[in-house]
Every structure is written in C-alpha cells, then in structure tokens.
PDB file of C-alpha atoms in Angstrom:
ATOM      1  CA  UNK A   1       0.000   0.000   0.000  1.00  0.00           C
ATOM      2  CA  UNK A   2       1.644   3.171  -1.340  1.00  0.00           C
ATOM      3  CA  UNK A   3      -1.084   5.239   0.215  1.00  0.00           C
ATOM      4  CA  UNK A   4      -2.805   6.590  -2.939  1.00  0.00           C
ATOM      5  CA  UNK A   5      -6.850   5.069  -3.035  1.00  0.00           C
ATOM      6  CA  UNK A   6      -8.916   5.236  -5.615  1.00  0.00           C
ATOM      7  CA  UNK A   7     -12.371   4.475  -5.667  1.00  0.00           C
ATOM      8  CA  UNK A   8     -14.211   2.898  -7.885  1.00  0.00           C
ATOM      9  CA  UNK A   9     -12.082  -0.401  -8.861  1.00  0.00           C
ATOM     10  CA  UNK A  10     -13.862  -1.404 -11.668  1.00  0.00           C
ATOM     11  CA  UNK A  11     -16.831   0.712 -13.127  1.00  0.00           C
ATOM     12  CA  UNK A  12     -18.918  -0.194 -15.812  1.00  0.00           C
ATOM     13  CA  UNK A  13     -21.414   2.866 -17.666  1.00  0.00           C
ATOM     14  CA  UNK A  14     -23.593   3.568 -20.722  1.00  0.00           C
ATOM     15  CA  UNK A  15     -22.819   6.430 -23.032  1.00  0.00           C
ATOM     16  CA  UNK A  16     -25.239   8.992 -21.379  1.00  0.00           C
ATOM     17  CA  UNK A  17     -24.146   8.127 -17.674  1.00  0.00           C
ATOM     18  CA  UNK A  18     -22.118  10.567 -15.306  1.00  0.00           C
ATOM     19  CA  UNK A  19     -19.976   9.095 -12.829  1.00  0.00           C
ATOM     20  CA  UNK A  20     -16.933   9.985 -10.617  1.00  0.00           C
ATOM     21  CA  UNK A  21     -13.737   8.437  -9.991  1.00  0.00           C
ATOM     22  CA  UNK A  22     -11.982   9.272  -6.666  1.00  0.00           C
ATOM     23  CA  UNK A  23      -8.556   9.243  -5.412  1.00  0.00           C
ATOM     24  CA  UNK A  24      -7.030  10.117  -2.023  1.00  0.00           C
ATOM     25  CA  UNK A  25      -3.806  10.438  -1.278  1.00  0.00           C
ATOM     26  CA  UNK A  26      -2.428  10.863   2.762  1.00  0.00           C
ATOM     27  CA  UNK A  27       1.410  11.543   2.125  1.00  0.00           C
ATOM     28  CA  UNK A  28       1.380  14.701   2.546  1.00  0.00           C
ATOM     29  CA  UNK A  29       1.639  15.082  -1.111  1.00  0.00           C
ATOM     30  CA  UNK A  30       0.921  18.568  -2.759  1.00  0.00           C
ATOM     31  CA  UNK A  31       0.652  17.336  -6.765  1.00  0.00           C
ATOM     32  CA  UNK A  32      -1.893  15.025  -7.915  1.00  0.00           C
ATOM     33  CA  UNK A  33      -1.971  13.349 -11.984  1.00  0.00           C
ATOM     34  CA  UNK A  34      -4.175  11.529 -13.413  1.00  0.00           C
ATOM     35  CA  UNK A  35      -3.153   9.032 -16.565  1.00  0.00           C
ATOM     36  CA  UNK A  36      -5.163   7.169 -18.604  1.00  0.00           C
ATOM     37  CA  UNK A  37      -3.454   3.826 -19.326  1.00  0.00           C
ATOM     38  CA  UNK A  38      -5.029   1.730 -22.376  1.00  0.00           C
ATOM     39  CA  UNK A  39      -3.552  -1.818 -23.912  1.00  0.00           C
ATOM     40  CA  UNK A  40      -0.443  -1.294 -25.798  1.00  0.00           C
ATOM     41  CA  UNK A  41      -0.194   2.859 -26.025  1.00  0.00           C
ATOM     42  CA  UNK A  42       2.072   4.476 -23.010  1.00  0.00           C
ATOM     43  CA  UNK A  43       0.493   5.975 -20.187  1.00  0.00           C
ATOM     44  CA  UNK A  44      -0.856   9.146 -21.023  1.00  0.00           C
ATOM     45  CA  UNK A  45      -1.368  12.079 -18.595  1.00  0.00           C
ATOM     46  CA  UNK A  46      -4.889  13.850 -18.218  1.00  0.00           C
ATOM     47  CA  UNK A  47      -4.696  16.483 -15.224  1.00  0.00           C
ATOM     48  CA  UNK A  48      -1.999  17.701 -13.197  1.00  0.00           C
ATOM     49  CA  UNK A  49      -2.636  19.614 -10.380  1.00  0.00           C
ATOM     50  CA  UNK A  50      -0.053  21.193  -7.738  1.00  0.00           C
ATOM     51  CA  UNK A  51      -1.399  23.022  -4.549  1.00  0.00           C
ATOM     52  CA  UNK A  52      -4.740  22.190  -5.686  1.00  0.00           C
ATOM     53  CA  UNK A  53      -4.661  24.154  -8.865  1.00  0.00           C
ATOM     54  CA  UNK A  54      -4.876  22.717 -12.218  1.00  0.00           C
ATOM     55  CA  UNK A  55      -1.622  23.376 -13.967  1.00  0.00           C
ATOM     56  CA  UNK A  56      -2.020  20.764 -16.531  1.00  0.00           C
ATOM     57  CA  UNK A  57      -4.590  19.984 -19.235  1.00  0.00           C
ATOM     58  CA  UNK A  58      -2.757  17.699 -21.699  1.00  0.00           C
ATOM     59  CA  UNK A  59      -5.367  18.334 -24.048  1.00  0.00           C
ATOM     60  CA  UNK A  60      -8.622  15.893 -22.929  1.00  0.00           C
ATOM     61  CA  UNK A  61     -11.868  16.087 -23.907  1.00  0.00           C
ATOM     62  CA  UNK A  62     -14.416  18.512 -22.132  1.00  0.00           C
ATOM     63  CA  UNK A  63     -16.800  14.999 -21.226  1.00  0.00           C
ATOM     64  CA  UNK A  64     -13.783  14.376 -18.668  1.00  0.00           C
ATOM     65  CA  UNK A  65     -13.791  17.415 -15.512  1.00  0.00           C
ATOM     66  CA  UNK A  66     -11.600  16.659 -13.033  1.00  0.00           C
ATOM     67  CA  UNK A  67     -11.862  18.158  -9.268  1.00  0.00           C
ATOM     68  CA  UNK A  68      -9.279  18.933  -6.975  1.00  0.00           C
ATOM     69  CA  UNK A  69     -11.240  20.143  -3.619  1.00  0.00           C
ATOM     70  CA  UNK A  70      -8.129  19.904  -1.262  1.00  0.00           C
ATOM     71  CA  UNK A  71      -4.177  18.654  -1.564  1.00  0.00           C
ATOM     72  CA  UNK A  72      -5.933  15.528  -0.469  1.00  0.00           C
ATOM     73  CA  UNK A  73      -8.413  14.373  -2.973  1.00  0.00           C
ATOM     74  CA  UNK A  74      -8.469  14.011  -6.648  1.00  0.00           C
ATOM     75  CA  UNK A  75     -12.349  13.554  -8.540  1.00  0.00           C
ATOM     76  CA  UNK A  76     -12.552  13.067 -12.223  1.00  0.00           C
ATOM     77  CA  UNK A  77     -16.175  13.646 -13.126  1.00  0.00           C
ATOM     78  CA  UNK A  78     -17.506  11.678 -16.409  1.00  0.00           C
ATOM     79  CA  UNK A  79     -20.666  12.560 -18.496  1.00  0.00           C
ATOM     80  CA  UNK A  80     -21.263  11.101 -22.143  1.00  0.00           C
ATOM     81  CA  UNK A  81     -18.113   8.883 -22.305  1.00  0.00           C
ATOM     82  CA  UNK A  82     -17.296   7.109 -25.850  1.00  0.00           C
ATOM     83  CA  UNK A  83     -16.300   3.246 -26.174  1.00  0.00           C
ATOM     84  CA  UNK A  84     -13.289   4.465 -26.757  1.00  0.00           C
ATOM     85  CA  UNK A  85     -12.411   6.138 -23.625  1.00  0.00           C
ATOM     86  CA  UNK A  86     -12.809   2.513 -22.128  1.00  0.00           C
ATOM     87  CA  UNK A  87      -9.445   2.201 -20.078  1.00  0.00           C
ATOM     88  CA  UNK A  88      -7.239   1.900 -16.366  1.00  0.00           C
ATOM     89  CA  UNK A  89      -7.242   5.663 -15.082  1.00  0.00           C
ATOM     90  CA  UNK A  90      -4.413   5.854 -12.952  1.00  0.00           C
ATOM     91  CA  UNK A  91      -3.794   8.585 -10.225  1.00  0.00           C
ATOM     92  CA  UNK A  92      -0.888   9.580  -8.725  1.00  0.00           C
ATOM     93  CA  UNK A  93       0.556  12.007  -6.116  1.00  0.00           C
ATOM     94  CA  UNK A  94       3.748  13.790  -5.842  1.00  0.00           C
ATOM     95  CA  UNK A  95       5.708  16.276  -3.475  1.00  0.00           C
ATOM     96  CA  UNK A  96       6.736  19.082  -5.746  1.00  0.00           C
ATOM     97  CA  UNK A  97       9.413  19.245  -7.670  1.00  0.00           C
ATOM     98  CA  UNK A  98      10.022  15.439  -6.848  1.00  0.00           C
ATOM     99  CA  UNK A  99      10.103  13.519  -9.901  1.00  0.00           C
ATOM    100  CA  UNK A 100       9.033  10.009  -7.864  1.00  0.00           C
ATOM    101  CA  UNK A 101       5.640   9.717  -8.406  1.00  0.00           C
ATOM    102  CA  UNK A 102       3.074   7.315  -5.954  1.00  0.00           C
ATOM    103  CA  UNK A 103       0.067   5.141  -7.375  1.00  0.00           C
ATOM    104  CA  UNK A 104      -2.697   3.943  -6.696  1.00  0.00           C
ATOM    105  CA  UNK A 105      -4.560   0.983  -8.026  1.00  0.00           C
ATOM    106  CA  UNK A 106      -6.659   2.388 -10.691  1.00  0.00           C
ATOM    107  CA  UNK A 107     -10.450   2.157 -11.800  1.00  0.00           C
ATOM    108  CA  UNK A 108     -10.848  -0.261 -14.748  1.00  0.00           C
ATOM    109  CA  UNK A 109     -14.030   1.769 -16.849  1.00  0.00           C
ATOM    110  CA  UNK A 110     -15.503   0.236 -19.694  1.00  0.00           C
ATOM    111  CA  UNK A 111     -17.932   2.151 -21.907  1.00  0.00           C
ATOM    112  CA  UNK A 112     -20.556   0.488 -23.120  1.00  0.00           C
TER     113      UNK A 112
ATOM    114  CA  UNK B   1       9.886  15.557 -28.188  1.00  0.00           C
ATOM    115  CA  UNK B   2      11.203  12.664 -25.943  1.00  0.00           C
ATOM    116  CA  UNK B   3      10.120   9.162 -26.747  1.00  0.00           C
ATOM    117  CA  UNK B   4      10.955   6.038 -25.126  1.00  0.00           C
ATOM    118  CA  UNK B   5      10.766   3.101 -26.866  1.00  0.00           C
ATOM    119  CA  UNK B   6      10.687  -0.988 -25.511  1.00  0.00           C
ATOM    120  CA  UNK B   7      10.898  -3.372 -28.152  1.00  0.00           C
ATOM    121  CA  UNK B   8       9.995  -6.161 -25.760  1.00  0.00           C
ATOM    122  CA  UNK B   9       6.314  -6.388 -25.517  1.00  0.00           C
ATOM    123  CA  UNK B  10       6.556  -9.879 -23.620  1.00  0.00           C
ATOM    124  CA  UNK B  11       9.485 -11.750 -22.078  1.00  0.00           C
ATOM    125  CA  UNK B  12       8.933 -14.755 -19.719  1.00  0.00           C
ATOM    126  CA  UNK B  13      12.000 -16.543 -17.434  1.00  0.00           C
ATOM    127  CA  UNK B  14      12.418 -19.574 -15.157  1.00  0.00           C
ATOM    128  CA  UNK B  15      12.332 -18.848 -11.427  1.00  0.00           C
ATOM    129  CA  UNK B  16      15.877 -17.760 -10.323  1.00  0.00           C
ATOM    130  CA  UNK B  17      17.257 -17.213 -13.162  1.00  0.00           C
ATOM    131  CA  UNK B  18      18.372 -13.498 -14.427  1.00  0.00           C
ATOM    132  CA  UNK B  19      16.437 -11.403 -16.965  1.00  0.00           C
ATOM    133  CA  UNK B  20      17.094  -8.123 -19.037  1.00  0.00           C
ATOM    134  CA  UNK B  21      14.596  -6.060 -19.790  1.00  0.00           C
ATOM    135  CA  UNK B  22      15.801  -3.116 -22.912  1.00  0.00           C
ATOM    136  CA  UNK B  23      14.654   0.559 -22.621  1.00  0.00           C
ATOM    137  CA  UNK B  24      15.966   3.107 -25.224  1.00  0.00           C
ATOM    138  CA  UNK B  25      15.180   6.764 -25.568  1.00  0.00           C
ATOM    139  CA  UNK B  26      15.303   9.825 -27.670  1.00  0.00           C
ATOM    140  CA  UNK B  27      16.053  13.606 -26.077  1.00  0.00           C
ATOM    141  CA  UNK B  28      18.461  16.102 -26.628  1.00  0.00           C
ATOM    142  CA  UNK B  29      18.975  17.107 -23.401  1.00  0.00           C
ATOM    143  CA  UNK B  30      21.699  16.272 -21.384  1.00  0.00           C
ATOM    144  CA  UNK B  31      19.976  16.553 -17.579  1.00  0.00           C
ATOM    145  CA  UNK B  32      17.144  14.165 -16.893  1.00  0.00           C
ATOM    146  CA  UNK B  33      15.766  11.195 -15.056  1.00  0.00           C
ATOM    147  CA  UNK B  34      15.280   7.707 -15.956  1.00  0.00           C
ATOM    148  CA  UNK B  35      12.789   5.011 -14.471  1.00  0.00           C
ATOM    149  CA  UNK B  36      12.129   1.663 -13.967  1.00  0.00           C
ATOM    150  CA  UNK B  37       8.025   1.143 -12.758  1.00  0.00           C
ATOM    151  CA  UNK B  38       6.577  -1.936 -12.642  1.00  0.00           C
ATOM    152  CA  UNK B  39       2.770  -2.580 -12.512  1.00  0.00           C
ATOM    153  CA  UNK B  40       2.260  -6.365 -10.725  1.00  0.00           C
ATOM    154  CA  UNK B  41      -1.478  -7.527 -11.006  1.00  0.00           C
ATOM    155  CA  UNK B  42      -2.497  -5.592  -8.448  1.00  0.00           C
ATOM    156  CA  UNK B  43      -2.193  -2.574 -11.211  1.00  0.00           C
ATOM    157  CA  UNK B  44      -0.249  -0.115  -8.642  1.00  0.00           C
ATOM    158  CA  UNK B  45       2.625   0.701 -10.428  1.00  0.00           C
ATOM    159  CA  UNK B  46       5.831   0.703  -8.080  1.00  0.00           C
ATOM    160  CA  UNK B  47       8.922   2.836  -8.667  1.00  0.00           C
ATOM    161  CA  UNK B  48      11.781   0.171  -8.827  1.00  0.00           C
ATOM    162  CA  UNK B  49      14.712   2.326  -9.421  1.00  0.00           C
ATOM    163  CA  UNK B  50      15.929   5.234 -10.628  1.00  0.00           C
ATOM    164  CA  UNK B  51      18.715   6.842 -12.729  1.00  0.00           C
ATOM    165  CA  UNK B  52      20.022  10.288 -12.790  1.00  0.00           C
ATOM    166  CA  UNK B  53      22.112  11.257 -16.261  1.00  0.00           C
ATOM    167  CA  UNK B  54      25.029  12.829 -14.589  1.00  0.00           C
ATOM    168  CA  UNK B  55      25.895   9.938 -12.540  1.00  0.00           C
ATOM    169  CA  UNK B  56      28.441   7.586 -14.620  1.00  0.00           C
ATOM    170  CA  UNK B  57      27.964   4.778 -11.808  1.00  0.00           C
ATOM    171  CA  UNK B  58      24.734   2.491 -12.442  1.00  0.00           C
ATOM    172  CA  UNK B  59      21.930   2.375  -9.948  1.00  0.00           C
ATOM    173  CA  UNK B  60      21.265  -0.892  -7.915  1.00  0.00           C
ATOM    174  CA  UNK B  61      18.390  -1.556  -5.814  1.00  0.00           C
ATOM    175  CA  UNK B  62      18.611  -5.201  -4.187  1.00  0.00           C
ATOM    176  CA  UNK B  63      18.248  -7.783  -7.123  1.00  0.00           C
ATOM    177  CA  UNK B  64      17.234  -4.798  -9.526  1.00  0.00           C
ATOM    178  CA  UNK B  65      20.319  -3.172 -11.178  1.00  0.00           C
ATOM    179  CA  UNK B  66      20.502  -0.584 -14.606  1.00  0.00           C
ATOM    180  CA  UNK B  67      23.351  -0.785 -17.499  1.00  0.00           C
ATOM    181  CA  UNK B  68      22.918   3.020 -18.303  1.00  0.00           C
ATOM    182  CA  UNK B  69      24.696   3.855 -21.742  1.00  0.00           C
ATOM    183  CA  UNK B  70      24.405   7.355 -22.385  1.00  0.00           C
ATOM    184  CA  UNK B  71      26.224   7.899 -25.497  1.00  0.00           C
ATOM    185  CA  UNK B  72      23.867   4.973 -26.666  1.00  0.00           C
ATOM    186  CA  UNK B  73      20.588   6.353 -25.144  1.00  0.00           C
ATOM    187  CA  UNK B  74      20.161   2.713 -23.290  1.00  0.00           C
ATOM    188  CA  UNK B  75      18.487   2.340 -19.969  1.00  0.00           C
ATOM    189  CA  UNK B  76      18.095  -1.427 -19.436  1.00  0.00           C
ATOM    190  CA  UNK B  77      16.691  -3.365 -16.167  1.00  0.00           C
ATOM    191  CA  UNK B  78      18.355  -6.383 -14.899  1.00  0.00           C
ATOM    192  CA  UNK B  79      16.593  -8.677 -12.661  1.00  0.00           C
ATOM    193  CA  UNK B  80      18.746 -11.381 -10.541  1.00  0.00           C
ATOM    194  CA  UNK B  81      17.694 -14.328  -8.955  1.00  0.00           C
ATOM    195  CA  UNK B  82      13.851 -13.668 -10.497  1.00  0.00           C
ATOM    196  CA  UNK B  83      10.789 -14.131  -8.233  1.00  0.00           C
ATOM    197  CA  UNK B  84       7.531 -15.165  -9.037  1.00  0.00           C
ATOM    198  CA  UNK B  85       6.297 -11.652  -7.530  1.00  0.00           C
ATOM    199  CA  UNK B  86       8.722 -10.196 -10.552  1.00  0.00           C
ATOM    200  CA  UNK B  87       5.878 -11.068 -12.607  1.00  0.00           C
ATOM    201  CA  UNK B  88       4.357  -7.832 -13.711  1.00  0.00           C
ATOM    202  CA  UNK B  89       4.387  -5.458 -16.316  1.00  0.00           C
ATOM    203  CA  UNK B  90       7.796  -3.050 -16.574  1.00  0.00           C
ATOM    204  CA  UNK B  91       7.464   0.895 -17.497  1.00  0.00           C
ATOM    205  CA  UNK B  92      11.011   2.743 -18.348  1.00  0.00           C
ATOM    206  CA  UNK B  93      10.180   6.291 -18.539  1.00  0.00           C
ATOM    207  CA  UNK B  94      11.917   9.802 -19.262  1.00  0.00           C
ATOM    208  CA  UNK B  95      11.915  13.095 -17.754  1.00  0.00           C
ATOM    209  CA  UNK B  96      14.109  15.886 -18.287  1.00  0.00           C
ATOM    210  CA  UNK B  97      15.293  17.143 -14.919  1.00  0.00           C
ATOM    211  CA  UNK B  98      14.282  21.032 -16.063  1.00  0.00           C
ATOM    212  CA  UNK B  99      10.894  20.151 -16.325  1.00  0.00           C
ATOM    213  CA  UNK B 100       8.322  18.872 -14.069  1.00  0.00           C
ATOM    214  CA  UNK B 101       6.532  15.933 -14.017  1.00  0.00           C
ATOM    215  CA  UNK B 102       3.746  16.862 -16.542  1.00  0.00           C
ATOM    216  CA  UNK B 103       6.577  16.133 -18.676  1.00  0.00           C
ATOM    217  CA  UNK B 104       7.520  12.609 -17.854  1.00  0.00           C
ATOM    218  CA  UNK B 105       6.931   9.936 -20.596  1.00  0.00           C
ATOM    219  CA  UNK B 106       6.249   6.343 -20.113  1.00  0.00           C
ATOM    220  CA  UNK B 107       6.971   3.804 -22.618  1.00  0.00           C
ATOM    221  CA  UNK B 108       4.896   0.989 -23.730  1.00  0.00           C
ATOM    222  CA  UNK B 109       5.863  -1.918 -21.396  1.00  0.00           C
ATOM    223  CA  UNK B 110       7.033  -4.845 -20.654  1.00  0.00           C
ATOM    224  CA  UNK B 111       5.202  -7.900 -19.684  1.00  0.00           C
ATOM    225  CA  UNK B 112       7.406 -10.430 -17.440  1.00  0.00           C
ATOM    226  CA  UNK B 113       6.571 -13.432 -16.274  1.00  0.00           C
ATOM    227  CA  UNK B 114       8.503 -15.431 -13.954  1.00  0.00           C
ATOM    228  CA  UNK B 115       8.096 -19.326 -14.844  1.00  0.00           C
ATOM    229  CA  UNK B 116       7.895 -21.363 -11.178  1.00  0.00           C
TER     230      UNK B 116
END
C-alpha cells in the first residue's frame, strides 16, 4: 500500500451516464496526476494539479472534468463517455518538484 | 519531443534465473531522469529504481540493477535471482530534470513473467 486510493475499482457505464472516480492520497503530497493507461499505447497524462490548482490539461476532452477540492483528494467527473475512452485511469501524487511519483490501483471503466 | 521506446512487448523466465529487460530513448537534453516502474497484477505501479544522467555509476536496488549507456541512449533493467512476484508489467520512462513531471513519458511496457 503506497497510500494513494482510488475508488471505484472497476466501473462499468452507458454512453449517457455521469460518474466519478476518486482518489485520495495521505502523504502529505501537494501534486496530484491523473493518466489514462489503455492496452499497448504508453500511459498518457490527463490532469496535473499542484497546490490544488490545475496546472495541466494535456489536451482531454471537455466529457472528462476533473476536481481537486483539497491537496488531499483528486475527482474526475464523467458525463457522455465514448467506447473508446474505455481504459485503467491511474492517479498519482507527488511532493513538488520530486520527480518520484506514488500510485494507486486504478479504476478499470468500460464504456458500453 | 522525448520518446521512449521498448521493443519487448513480452518476455517470460524460469524462477531464479536473471532477466534483461531493454529501454531506449530519444532527447536532446543532457539533464534528466530515468525510471524503472513496474505494474504487478495488483495494477499499482511501483517505482523500482531510478537513474540520474550525470551519474556515470549504475543504480542498484537489491536484485534490480541498470546498465545506463548514455552515449547509446540505453536504460536497461536487470533482474537477478527472479521471483515469481517479478511477474508484472515493466514501465522505463523519461523526464528531463528542467521540467516537471507533466513532462515525464512512459513507454509501452514490458510484460514479465517469472516461470515457477
């Protein structure tokens, strides 16, 4: 346990759903990612935020919002998904300006 | 841009025995950071070791060691003595030390199993 949870571990939704994935970090971390993982393509990172403010948008679709309420927790709000966004979200934490980065487990999404 | 390329997509090795895994790369810059993660079943990928560029001397972490060629642009991961909890999937990834991590870049993988 690296101390990075995220909540939902697997999550299965229609097209038209909205859902949240969560993540919660207590190491005192200030930066929080999140990647999107899929079979066979490097990891590719979403969001970044440091000190709770976004400072990364690497370009994602508007039907992904993420949420970054406190240094703590990470949210990554989902509304009229595609199949193809059907994937392992990762999120991870950091202290700034350290390049080690902390993960948790992921939430497995499928699209249907 | 940096890219970091594995050409291994799957390697598999008997219990005990030793195991290389190849990581090459692509930057111009002469500062940065390279990685070893590796992402068991359990899908919480795991910082195994780590490599600055300005050190000549190779990092070693237990059974894990690098060969770090940096004329060659070579980061490769040997394994010792493998376990059956090496199985997992293996990440090398980049960053260049003036940027932060928004910048770091993951290659495609690895998948190792250990044969018991």
């Amino acid at each position: 346990e690296t101390g990075v949870t995220q909540t939902p571990r697997h999550l299965v939704m229609g097209m038209t759903n909205k859902k949240s994935l969560k993540c919660e970090q207590h190491l005192g971390h200030n930066a929080m990612y999140w990647y999107k993982q899929s079979a066979k393509k490097p990891l590719e990172l979403m969001f970044v935020y440091n000190f709770k403010e976004q400072t990364e948008n690497n370009s994602v679709p508007s039907r992904f919002s993420p949420e970054c309420p406190n240094s703590s927790h990470l949210f990554l709000h989902l509304h009229t998904l595609q199949p193809e966004d059907s994937a392992l979200y990762l999120c991870a934490s950091s202290l700034p300006g350290d390049e080690k980065l902390f993960f948790g487990s992921g939430t497995q999404l499928s699209v249907l | 841009a940096q890219t970091v390329t594995q050409s291994q997509p799957e390697m598999s090795v008997q219990e005990a025995e030793t195991v290389t895994l190849s990581c090459t790369y692509d930057t111009s810059e002469s500062n940065y950071y390279l990685f070893w993660y590796k992402q068991p079943p359990s899908r919480q990928m795991i910082l195994v070791i780590r490599q600055e560029a300005y050190k000549q001397q190779n990092a070693t972490e237990n059974r894990f060691s690098v060969n770090f060629q940096k004329a060659a642009k070579s980061f490769s991961l040997k394994i010792s003595d493998s376990q059956l909890g090496d199985t997992a999937m293996y990440f090398c990834a980049f960053i260049d030390s003036n940027f932060g991590n928004e910048k770091l870049t993951f290659g495609t993988g690895t998948r190792l199993t250990i044969i018991p």
